[in-house]
Short mmCIF file of C-alpha atoms in Angstrom, two decimals:
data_model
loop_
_atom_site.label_atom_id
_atom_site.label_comp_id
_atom_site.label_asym_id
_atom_site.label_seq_id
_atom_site.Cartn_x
_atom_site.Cartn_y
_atom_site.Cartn_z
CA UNK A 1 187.93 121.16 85.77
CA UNK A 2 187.74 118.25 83.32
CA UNK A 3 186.10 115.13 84.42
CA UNK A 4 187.75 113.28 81.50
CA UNK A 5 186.11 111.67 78.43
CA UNK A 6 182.94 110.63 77.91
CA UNK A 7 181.01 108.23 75.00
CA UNK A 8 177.68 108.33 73.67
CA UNK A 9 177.21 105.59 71.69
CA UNK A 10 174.44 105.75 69.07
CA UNK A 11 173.67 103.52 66.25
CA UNK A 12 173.60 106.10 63.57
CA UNK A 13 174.38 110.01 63.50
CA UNK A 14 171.12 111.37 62.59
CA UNK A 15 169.77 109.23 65.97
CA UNK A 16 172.29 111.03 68.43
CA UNK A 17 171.48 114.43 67.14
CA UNK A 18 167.56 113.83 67.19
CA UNK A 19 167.91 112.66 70.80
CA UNK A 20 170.86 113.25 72.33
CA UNK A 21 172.83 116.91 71.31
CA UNK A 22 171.64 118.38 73.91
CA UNK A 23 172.62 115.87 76.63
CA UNK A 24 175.92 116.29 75.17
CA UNK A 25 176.13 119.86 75.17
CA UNK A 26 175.28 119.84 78.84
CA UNK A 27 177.70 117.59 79.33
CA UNK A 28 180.71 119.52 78.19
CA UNK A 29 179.29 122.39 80.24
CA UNK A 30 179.73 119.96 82.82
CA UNK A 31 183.45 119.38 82.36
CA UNK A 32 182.86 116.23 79.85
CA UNK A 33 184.93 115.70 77.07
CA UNK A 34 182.41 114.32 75.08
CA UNK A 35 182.99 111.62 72.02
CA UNK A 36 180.17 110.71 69.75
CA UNK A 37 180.31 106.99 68.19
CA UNK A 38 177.57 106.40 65.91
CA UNK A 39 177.33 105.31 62.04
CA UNK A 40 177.85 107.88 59.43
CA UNK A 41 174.64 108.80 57.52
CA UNK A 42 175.83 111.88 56.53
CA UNK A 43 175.63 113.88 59.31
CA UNK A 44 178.35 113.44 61.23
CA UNK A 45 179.89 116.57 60.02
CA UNK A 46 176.86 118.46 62.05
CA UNK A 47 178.49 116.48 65.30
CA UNK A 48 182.31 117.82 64.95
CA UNK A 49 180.62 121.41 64.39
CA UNK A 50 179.47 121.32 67.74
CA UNK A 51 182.53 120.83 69.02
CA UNK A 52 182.06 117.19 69.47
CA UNK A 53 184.96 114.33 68.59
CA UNK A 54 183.19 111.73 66.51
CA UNK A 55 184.18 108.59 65.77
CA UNK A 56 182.42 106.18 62.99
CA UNK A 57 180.70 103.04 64.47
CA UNK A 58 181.94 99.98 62.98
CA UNK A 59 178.75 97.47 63.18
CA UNK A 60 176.23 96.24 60.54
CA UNK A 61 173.03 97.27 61.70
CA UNK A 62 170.70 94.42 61.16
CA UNK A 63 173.32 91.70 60.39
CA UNK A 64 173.28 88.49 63.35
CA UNK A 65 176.16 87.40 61.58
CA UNK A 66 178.39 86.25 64.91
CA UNK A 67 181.41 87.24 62.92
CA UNK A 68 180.60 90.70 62.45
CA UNK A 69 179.44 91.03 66.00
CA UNK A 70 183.19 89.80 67.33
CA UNK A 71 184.84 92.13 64.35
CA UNK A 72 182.84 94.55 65.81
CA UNK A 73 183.17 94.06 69.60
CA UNK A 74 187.11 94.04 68.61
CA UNK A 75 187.08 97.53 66.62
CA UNK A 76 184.86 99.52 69.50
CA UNK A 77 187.38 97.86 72.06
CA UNK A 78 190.73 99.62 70.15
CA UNK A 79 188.12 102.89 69.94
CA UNK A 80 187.58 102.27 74.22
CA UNK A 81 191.11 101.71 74.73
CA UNK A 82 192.44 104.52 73.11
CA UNK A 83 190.49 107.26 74.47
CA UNK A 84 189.77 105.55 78.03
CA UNK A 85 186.44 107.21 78.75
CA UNK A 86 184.88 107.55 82.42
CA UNK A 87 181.76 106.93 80.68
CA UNK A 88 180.24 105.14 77.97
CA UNK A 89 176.85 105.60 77.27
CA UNK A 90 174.82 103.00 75.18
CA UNK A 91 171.78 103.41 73.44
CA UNK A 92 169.48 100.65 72.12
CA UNK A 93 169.48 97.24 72.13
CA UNK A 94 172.51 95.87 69.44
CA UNK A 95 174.33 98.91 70.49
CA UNK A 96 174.05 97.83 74.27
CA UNK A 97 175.56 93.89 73.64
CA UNK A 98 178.09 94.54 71.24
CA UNK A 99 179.30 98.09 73.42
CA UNK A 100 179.29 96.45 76.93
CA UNK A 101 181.52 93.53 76.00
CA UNK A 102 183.87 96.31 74.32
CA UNK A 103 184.22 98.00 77.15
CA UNK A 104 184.72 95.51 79.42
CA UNK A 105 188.02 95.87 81.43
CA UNK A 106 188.18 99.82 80.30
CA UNK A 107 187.76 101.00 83.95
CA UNK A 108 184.56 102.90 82.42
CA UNK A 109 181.29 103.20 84.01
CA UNK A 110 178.74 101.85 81.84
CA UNK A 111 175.03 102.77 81.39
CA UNK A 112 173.02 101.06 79.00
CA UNK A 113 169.28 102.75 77.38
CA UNK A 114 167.08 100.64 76.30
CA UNK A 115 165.66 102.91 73.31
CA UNK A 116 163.23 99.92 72.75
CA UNK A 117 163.27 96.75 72.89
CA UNK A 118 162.59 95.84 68.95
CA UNK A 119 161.44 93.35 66.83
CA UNK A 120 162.56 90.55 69.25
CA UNK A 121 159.35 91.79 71.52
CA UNK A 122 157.06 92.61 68.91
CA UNK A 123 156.38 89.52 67.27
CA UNK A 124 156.43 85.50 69.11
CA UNK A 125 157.93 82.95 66.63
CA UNK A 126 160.03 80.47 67.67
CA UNK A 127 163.16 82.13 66.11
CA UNK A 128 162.10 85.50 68.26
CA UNK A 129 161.29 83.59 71.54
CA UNK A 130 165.14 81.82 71.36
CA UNK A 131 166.66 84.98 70.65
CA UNK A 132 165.02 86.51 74.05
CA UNK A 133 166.35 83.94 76.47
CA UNK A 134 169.52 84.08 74.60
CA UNK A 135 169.20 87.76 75.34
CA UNK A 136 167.70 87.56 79.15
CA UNK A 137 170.53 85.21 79.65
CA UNK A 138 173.44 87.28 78.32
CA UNK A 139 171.56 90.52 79.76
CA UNK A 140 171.70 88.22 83.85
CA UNK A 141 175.72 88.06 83.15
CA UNK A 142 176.12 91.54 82.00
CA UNK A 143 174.72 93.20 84.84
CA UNK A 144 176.21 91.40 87.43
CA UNK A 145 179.54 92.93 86.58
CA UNK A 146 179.98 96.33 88.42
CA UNK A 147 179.28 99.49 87.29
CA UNK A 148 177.32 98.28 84.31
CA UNK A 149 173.81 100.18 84.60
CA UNK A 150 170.43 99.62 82.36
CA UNK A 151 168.16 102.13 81.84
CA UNK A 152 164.55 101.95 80.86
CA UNK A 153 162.66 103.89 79.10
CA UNK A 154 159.08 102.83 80.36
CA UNK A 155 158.02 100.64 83.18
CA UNK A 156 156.43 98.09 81.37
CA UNK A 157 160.47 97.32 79.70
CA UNK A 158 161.84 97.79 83.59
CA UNK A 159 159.70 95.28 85.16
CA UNK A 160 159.45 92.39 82.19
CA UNK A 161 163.42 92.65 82.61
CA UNK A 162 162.95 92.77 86.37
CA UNK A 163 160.82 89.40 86.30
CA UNK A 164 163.28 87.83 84.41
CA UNK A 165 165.73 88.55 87.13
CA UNK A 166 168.65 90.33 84.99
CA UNK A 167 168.24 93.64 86.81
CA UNK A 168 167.31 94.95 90.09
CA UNK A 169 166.89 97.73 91.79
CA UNK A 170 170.59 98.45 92.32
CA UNK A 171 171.55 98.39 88.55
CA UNK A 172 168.31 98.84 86.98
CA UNK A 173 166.44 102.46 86.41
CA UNK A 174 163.94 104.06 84.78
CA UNK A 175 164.32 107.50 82.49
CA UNK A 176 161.69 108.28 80.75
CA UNK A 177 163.09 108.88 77.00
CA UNK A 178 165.04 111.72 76.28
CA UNK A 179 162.87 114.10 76.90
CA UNK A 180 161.14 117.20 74.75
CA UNK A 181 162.97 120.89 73.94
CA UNK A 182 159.47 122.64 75.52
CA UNK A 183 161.13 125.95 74.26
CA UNK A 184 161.60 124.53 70.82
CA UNK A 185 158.23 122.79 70.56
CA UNK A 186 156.27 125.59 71.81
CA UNK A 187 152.43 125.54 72.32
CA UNK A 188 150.77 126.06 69.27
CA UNK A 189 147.15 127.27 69.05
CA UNK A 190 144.55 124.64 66.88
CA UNK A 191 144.42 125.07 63.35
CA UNK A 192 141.06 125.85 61.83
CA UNK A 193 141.26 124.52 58.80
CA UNK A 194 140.03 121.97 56.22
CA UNK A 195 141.04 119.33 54.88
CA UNK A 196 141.53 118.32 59.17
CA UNK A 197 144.79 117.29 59.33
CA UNK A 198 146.14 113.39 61.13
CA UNK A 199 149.54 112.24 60.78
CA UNK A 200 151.47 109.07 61.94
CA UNK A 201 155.09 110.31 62.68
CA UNK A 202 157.47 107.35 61.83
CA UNK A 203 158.93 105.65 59.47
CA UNK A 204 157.01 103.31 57.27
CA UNK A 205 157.16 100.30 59.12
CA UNK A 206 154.59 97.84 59.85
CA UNK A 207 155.38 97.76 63.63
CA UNK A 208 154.37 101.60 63.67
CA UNK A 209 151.09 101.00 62.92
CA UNK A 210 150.72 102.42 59.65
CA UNK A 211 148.29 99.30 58.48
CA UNK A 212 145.70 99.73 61.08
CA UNK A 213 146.12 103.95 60.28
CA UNK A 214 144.96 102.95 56.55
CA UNK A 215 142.03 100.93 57.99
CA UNK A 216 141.24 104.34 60.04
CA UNK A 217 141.51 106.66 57.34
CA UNK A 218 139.55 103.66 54.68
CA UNK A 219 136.73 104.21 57.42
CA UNK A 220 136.62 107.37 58.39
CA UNK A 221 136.62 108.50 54.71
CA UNK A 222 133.20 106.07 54.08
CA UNK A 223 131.64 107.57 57.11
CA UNK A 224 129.05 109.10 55.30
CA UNK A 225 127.99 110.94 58.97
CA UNK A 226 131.69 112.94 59.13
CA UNK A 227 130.74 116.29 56.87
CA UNK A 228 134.31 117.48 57.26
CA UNK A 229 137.10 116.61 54.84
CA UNK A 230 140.09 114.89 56.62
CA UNK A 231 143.33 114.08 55.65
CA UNK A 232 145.78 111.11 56.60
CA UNK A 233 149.06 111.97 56.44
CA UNK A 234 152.25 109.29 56.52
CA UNK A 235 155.41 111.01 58.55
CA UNK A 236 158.31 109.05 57.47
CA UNK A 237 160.56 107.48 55.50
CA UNK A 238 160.87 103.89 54.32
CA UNK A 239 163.87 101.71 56.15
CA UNK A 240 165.40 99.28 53.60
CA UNK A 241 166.56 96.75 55.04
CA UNK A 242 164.16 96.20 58.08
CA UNK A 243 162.18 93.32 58.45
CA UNK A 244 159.29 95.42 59.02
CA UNK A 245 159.12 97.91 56.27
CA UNK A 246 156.38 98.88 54.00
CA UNK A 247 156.91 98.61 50.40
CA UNK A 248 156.87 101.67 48.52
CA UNK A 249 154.85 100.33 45.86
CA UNK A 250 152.23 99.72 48.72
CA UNK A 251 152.07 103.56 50.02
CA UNK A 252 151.51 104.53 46.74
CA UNK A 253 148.69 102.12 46.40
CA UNK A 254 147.49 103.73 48.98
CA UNK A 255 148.05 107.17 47.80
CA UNK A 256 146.29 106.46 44.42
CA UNK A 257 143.26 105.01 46.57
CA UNK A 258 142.73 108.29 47.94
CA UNK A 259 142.78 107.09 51.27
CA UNK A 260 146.05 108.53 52.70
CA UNK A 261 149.37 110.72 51.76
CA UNK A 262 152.45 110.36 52.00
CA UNK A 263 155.24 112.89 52.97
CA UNK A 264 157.93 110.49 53.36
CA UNK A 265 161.12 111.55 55.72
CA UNK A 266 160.43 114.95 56.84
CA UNK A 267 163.28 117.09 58.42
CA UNK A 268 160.97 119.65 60.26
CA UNK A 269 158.76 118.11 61.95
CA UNK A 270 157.78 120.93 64.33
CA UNK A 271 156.13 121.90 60.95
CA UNK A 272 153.92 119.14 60.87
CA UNK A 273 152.94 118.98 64.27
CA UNK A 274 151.98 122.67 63.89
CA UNK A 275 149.58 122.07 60.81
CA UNK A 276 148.13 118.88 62.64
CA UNK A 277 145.47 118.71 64.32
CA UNK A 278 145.26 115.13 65.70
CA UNK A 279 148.26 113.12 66.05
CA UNK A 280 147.91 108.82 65.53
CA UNK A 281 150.59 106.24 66.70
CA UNK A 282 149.13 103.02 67.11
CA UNK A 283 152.64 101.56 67.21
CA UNK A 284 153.71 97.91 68.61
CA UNK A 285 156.06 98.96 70.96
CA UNK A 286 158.10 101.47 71.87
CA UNK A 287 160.81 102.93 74.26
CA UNK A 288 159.45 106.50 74.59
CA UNK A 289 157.86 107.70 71.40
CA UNK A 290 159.35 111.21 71.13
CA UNK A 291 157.33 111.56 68.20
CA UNK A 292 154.11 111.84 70.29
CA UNK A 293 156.00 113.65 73.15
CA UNK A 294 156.95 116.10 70.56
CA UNK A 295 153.09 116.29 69.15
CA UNK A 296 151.81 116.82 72.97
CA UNK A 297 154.39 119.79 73.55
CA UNK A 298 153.04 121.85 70.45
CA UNK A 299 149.36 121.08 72.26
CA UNK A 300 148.15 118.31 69.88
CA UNK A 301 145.61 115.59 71.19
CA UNK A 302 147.28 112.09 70.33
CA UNK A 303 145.77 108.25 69.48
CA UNK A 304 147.47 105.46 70.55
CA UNK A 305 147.70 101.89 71.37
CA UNK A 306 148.03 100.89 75.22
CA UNK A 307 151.54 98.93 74.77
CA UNK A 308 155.00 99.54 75.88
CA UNK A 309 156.07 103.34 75.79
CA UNK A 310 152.42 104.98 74.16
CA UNK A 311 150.72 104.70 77.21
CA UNK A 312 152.96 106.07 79.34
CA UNK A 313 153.56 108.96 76.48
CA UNK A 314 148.94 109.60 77.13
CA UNK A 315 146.69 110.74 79.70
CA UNK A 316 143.89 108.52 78.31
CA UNK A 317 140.71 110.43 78.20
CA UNK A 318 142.65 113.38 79.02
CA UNK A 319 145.38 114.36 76.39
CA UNK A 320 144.29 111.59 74.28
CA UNK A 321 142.92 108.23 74.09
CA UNK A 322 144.98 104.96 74.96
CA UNK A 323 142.80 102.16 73.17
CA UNK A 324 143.03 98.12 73.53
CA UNK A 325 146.04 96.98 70.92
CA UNK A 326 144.40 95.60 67.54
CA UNK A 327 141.48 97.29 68.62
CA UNK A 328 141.09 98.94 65.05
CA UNK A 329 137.15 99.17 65.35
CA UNK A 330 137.83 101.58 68.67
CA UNK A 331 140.90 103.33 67.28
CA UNK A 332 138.33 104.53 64.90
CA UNK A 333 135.68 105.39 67.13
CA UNK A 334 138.05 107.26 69.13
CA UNK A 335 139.54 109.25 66.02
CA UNK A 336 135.69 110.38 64.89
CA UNK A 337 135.17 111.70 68.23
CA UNK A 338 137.97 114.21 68.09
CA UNK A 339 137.10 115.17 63.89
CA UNK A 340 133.66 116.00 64.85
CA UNK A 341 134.56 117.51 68.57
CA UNK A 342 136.68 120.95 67.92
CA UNK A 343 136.53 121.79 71.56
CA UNK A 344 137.67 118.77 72.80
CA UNK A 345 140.66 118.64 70.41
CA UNK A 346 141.76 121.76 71.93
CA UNK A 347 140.96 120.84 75.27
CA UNK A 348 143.01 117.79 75.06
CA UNK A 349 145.85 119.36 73.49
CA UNK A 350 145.99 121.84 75.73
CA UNK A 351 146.24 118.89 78.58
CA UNK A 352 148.78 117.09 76.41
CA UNK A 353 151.18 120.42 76.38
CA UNK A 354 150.90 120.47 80.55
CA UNK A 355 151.53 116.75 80.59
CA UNK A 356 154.61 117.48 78.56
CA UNK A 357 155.90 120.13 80.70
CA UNK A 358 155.51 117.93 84.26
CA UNK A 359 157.24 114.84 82.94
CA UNK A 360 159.06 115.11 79.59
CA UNK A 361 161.12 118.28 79.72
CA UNK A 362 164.52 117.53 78.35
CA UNK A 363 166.44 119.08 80.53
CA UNK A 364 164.92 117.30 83.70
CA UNK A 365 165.64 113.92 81.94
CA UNK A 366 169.19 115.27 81.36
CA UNK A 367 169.47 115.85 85.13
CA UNK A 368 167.89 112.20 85.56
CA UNK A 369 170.85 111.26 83.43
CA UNK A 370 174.04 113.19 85.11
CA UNK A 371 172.60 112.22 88.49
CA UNK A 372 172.77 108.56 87.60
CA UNK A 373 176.41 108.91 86.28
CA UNK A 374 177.35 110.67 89.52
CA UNK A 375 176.20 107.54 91.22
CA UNK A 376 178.01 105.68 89.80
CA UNK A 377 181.55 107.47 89.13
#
């Protein structure tokens, strides 16, 4: 029995099928006729092949222009109000204002994930702290309509939205990510190899760490006491556009220097993970890095900063080590004890995979996710 139409609302294709197919494919087995809405990278054509309706997103992805916002708010609303979902499913932050005013008087039930909570947290200038009681503000009013739901991704997001009283415990939950394809991302044993492999998976943006990874690699490379060769390896591709990206011309700089490599936007990254044998995100801020959830299912012991998302992603001293943010000196220290430590690099990746499997399986987050729409249908 149908149980009528459902969006998920991503901004861009290649996002949705990193971290959401298989939601959606569980549910349509659910009854869901489910509708994708997410910009057009080229990859939408991989979304109608699995049966999926699409439809193109019509927003600018890093433009504040208020003009484009209403434009926008105006074309999802005809997209809404054609197909009358039962629910629409946001995900991140731009996605989440523009979306919820759309589908305001559509009848739908609305759920709103917080995929991180960007730039606006990252950095304090005065431009940045308007823009966050603008957003607290806005984000008070939106959920004290009914049926409008936030989700959030770590507790550290949930409770600094909690203290600024837009949510509560009625309309305010916490999923953690999206969760990790265990079956996919099997347990894979420790390479023994040299060069010693440690990558950063993201793309090249400042805000994922990947200056204080050179200063890592720069030192760990004049540590005249390391006798094995190690190589730093940069996961990603450069963002135009964001305010935060690397310049190419920098990356090679660094390439030339000999200190790290770069293997831009890679498509498998089970691959990498697999040929790895420590795994470094000493990121801002994030939602739920499924980058290092990904890393800990194939059994790989990760480095990270203790901010928003990592540290939840870590058992420090366990599967990993959670170190002080900034704390570059450290971040080192902690990276030469797992190059010189074989054992404990298995030993912790071993812990990471279990720590996968008892919190981050995707299809327990999908359950999270159906049992919340229930709740609210």
């Amino acid at each position: 029995m149908s149980k009528g139409k459902a969006f998920i609302v991503s901004n861009l294709d290649t996002f949705f099928l990193a971290n959401r197919k298989e939601q959606a494919q569980v549910m349509r087995e659910k009854g869901y006729e489910v509708h994708v809405l997410a910009a057009d990278t080229g990859r939408s054509g991989d979304i109608t092949k699995m049966g999926f309706v699409y439809h193109e997103l019509p927003m600018a992805r890093y433009s504040l222009n208020p003009f484009l916002s209403l434009k926008s708010i105006r074309d999802i609303r005809r997209i809404y109000q054609k197909e009358s979902p039962v629910v629409i499913h946001h995900l991140g932050l731009k996605v989440i204002m523009l979306g919820t005013l759309a589908a305001m008087k559509t009848g739908a039930a609305v759920f709103n994930t917080y995929t991180g909570l960007g730039y606006l947290f990252t950095i304090d200038t005065p431009k940045t702290k308007f823009f966050r009681s603008v957003l607290f503000m806005f984000s008070k009013w939106l959920y004290s309509r009914k049926r409008v739901v936030a989700i959030f991704q770590n507790m550290t997001d949930f409770n600094l939205f909690k203290k600024h009283n837009t949510i509560d415990d009625t309309n305010g939950f916490v999923i953690r990510g999206c969760g990790v394809n265990t079956e996919e991302y099997r347990y894979a044993p420790m390479p023994d190899q040299q060069p010693l492999k440690i990558i950063l998976p993201g793309k090249m943006l400042s805000s994922k760490g990947i200056y204080d990874f050179v200063e890592v690699a720069k030192a760990i490379k004049n540590d005249k006491t390391i006798s094995q060769e190690v190589e730093f390896m940069l996961c990603g591709g450069i963002e135009e556009g964001h305010p935060f990206s690397a310049k190419k011309e920098e990356i090679e700089h660094w390439h030339n220097q000999g200190w790290v490599n770069w293997a831009g936007f890679q498509k498998d990254m089970l691959a990498m993970y697999t040929n790895a044998d420590i795994v470094m995100l000493p990121s801002w801020r994030e939602g739920m890095p499924k980058g290092l959830l990904e890393a800990g299912s194939v059994g790989r012991p990760i480095i990270t900063y203790d901010v928003a998302g990592c540290s939840e992603a870590v058992e420090d001293g366990v599967s990993g080590y959670v170190v002080p943010f900034g704390d570059v000196k450290l971040l080192t220290e902690r990276t030469r004890q797992l190059i010189v430590d074989r054992d404990l690099r298995v030993k912790m990746g071993e812990n990471s995979r279990q720590y996968v499997l008892r919190h981050f399986e995707t299809y327990k987050i999908i359950e999270e996710n159906l049992a919340l729409y229930n709740k609210f249908l």
